[in-house]
PDB file of C-alpha atoms in Angstrom:
ATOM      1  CA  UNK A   1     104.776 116.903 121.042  1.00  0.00           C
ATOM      2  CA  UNK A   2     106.174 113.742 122.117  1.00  0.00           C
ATOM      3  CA  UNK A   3     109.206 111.722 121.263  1.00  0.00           C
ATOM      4  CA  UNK A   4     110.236 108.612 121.948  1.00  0.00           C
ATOM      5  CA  UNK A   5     114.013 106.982 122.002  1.00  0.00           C
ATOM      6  CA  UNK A   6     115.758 103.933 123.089  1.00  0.00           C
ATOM      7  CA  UNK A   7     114.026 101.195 120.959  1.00  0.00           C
ATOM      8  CA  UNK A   8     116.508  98.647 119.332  1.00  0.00           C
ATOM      9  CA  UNK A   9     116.935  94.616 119.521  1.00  0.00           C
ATOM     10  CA  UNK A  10     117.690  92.668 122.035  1.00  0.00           C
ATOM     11  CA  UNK A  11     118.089  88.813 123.268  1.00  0.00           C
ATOM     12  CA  UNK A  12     115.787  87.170 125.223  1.00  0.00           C
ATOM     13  CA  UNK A  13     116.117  87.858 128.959  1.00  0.00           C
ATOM     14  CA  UNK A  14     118.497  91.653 128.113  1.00  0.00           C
ATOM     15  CA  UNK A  15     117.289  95.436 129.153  1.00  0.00           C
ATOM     16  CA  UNK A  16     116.541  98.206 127.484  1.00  0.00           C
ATOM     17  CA  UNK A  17     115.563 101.894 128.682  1.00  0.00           C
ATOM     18  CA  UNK A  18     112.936 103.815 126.651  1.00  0.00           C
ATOM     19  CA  UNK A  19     112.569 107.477 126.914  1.00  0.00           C
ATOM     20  CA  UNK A  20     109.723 109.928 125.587  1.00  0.00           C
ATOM     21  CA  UNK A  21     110.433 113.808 125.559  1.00  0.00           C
ATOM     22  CA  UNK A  22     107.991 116.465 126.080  1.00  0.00           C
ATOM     23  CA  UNK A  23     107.630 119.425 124.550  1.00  0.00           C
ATOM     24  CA  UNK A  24     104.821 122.800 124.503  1.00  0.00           C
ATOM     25  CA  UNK A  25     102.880 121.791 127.091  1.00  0.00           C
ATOM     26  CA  UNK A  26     102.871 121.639 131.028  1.00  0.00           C
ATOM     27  CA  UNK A  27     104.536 117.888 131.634  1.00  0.00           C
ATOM     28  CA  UNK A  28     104.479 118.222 134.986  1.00  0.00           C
ATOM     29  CA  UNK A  29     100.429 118.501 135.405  1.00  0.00           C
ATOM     30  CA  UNK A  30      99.875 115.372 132.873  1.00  0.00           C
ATOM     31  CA  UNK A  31      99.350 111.900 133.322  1.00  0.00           C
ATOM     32  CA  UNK A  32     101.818 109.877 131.281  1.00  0.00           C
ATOM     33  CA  UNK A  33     101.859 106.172 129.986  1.00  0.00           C
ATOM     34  CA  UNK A  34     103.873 104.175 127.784  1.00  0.00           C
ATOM     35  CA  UNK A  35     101.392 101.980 125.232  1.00  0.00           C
ATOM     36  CA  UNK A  36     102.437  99.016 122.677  1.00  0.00           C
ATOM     37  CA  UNK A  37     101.320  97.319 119.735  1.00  0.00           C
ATOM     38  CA  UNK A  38     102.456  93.717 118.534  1.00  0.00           C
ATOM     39  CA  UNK A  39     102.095  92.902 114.746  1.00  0.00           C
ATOM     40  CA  UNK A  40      98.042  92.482 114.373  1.00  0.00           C
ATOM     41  CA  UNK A  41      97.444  93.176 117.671  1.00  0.00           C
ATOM     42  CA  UNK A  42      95.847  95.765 118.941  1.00  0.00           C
ATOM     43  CA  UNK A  43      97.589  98.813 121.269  1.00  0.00           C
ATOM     44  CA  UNK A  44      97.613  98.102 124.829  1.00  0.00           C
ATOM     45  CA  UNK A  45      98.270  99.537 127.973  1.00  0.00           C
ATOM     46  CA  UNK A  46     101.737  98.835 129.392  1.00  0.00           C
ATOM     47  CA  UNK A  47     102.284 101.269 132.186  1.00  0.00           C
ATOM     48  CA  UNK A  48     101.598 104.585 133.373  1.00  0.00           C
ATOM     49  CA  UNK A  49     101.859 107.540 136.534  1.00  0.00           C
ATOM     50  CA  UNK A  50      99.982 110.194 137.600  1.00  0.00           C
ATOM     51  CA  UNK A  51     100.942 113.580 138.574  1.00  0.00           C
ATOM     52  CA  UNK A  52     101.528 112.417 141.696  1.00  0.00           C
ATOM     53  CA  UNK A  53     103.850 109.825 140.427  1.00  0.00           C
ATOM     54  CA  UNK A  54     100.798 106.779 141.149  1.00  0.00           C
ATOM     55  CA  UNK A  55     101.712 103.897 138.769  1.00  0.00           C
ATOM     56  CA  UNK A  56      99.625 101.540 137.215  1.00  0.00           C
ATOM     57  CA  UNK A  57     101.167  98.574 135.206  1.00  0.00           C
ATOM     58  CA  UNK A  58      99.965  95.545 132.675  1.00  0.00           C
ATOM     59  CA  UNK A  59      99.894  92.169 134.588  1.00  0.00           C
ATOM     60  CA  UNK A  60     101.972  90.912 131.503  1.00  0.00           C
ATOM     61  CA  UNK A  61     105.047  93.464 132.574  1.00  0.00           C
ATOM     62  CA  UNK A  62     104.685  93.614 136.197  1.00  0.00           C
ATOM     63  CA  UNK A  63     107.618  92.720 138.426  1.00  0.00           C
ATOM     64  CA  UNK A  64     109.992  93.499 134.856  1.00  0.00           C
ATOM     65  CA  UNK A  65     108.998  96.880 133.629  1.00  0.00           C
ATOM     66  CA  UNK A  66     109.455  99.957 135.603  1.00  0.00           C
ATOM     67  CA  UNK A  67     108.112 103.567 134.388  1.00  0.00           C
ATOM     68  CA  UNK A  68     109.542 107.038 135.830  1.00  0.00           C
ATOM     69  CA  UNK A  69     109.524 110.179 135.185  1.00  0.00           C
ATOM     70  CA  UNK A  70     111.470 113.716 135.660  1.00  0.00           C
ATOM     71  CA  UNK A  71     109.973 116.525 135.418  1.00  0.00           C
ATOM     72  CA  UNK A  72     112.628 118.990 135.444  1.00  0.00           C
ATOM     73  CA  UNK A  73     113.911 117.414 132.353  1.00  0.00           C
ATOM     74  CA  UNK A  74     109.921 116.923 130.967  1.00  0.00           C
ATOM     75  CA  UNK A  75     110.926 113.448 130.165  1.00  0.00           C
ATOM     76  CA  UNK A  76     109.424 109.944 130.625  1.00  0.00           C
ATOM     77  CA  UNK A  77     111.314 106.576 131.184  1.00  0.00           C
ATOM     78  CA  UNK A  78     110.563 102.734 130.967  1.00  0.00           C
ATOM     79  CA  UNK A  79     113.078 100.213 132.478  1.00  0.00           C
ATOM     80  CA  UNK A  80     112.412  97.012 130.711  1.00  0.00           C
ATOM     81  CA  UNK A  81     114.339  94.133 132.187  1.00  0.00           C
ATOM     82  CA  UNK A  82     114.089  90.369 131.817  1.00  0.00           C
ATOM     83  CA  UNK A  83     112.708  91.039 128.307  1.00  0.00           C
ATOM     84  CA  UNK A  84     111.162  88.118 126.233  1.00  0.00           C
ATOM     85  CA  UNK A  85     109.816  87.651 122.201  1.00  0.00           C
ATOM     86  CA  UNK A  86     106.097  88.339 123.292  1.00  0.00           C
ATOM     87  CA  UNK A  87     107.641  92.222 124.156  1.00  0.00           C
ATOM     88  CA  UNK A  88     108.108  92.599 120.615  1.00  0.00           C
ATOM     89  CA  UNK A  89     106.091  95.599 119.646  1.00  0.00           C
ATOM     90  CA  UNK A  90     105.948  98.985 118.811  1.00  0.00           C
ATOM     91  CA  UNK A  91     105.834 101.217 122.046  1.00  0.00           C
ATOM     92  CA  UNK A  92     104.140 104.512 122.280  1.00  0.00           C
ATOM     93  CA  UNK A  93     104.010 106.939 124.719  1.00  0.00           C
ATOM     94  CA  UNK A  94     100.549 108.923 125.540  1.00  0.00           C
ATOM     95  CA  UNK A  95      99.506 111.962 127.804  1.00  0.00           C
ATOM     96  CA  UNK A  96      96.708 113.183 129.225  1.00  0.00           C
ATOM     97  CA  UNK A  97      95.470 116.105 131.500  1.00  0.00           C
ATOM     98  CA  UNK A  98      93.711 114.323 134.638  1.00  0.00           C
ATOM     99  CA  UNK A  99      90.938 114.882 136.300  1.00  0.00           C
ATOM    100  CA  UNK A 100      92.430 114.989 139.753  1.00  0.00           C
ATOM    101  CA  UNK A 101      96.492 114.156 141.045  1.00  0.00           C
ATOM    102  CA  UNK A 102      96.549 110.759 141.653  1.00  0.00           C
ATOM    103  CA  UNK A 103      94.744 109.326 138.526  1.00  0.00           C
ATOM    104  CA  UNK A 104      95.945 107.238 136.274  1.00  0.00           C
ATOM    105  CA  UNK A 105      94.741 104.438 133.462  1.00  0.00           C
ATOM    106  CA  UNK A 106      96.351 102.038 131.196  1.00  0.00           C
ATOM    107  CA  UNK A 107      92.799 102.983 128.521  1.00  0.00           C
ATOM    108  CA  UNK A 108      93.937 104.353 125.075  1.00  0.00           C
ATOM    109  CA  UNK A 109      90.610 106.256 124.652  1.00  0.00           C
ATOM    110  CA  UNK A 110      91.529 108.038 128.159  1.00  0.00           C
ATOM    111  CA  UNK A 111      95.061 110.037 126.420  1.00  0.00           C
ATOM    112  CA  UNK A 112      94.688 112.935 123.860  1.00  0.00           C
ATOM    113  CA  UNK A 113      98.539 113.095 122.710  1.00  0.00           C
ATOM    114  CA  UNK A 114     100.461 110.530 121.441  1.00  0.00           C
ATOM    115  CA  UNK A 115     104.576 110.254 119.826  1.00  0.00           C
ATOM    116  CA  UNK A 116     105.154 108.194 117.106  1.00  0.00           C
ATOM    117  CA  UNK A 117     106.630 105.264 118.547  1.00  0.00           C
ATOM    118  CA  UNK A 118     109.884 103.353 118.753  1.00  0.00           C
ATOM    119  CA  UNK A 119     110.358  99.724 117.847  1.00  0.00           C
ATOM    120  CA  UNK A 120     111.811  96.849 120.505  1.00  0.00           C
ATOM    121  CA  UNK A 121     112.440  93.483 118.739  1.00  0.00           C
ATOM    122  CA  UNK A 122     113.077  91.096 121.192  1.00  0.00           C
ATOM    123  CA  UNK A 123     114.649  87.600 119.650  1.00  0.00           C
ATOM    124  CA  UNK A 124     114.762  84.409 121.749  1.00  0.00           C
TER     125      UNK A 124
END
């Protein structure tokens, strides 16, 4: 199971910090990503890390978004700074068993368990 937390509304240029809790299954050994999906748009890719703590990230966040993880506390972050209106979206986080450590992909197809999302509005 997965949960996400830390959605809410913010200005134009503000921060916030989503997490996504793990639970019955070894977090540790999966790949983890953080997906979103605008109104009539379809889900995409925002960022994700391996195992082995290898990130991947969408050109559209790079340089503003920032994905972590602990694994003692099974839980997965995203630092989103600098935040503008086109971030508006619902954000889901997905995980995966990899084939190998230091995989990782931004494809929806490629993650078998997904939480239920968390709303960021961002207003300019």
């Amino acid at each position: 199971q997965l949960v996400e937390s830390g959605g809410g509304s913010v200005q134009a240029g503000g921060s916030l910090r989503l997490s996504c809790a793990a639970f019955g299954f070894i977090y540790s050994a999966c790949c983890m990503a953080w997906f979103r999906q605008a109104p009539r748009k379809e889900r995409a890719g925002v960022a994700s890390i391996g195992s082995g703590a290898v990130t991947s990230y969408a050109d559209s966040v790079k340089g503003r978004f920032t994905i972590s993880r602990d694994n003692a506390k099974n839980t997965l972050y995203l630092e989103m700074n600098s935040l503008k209106s086109e971030d508006t979206a619902m954000y889901y986080c997905a995980a995966t068993f990899p084939p190998y450590e230091s995989w990782n992909s931004l494809r929806e197809y490629a993650y078998n368990y997904w939480g239920k999302g968390t709303q960021v509005t961002v207003s300019s």
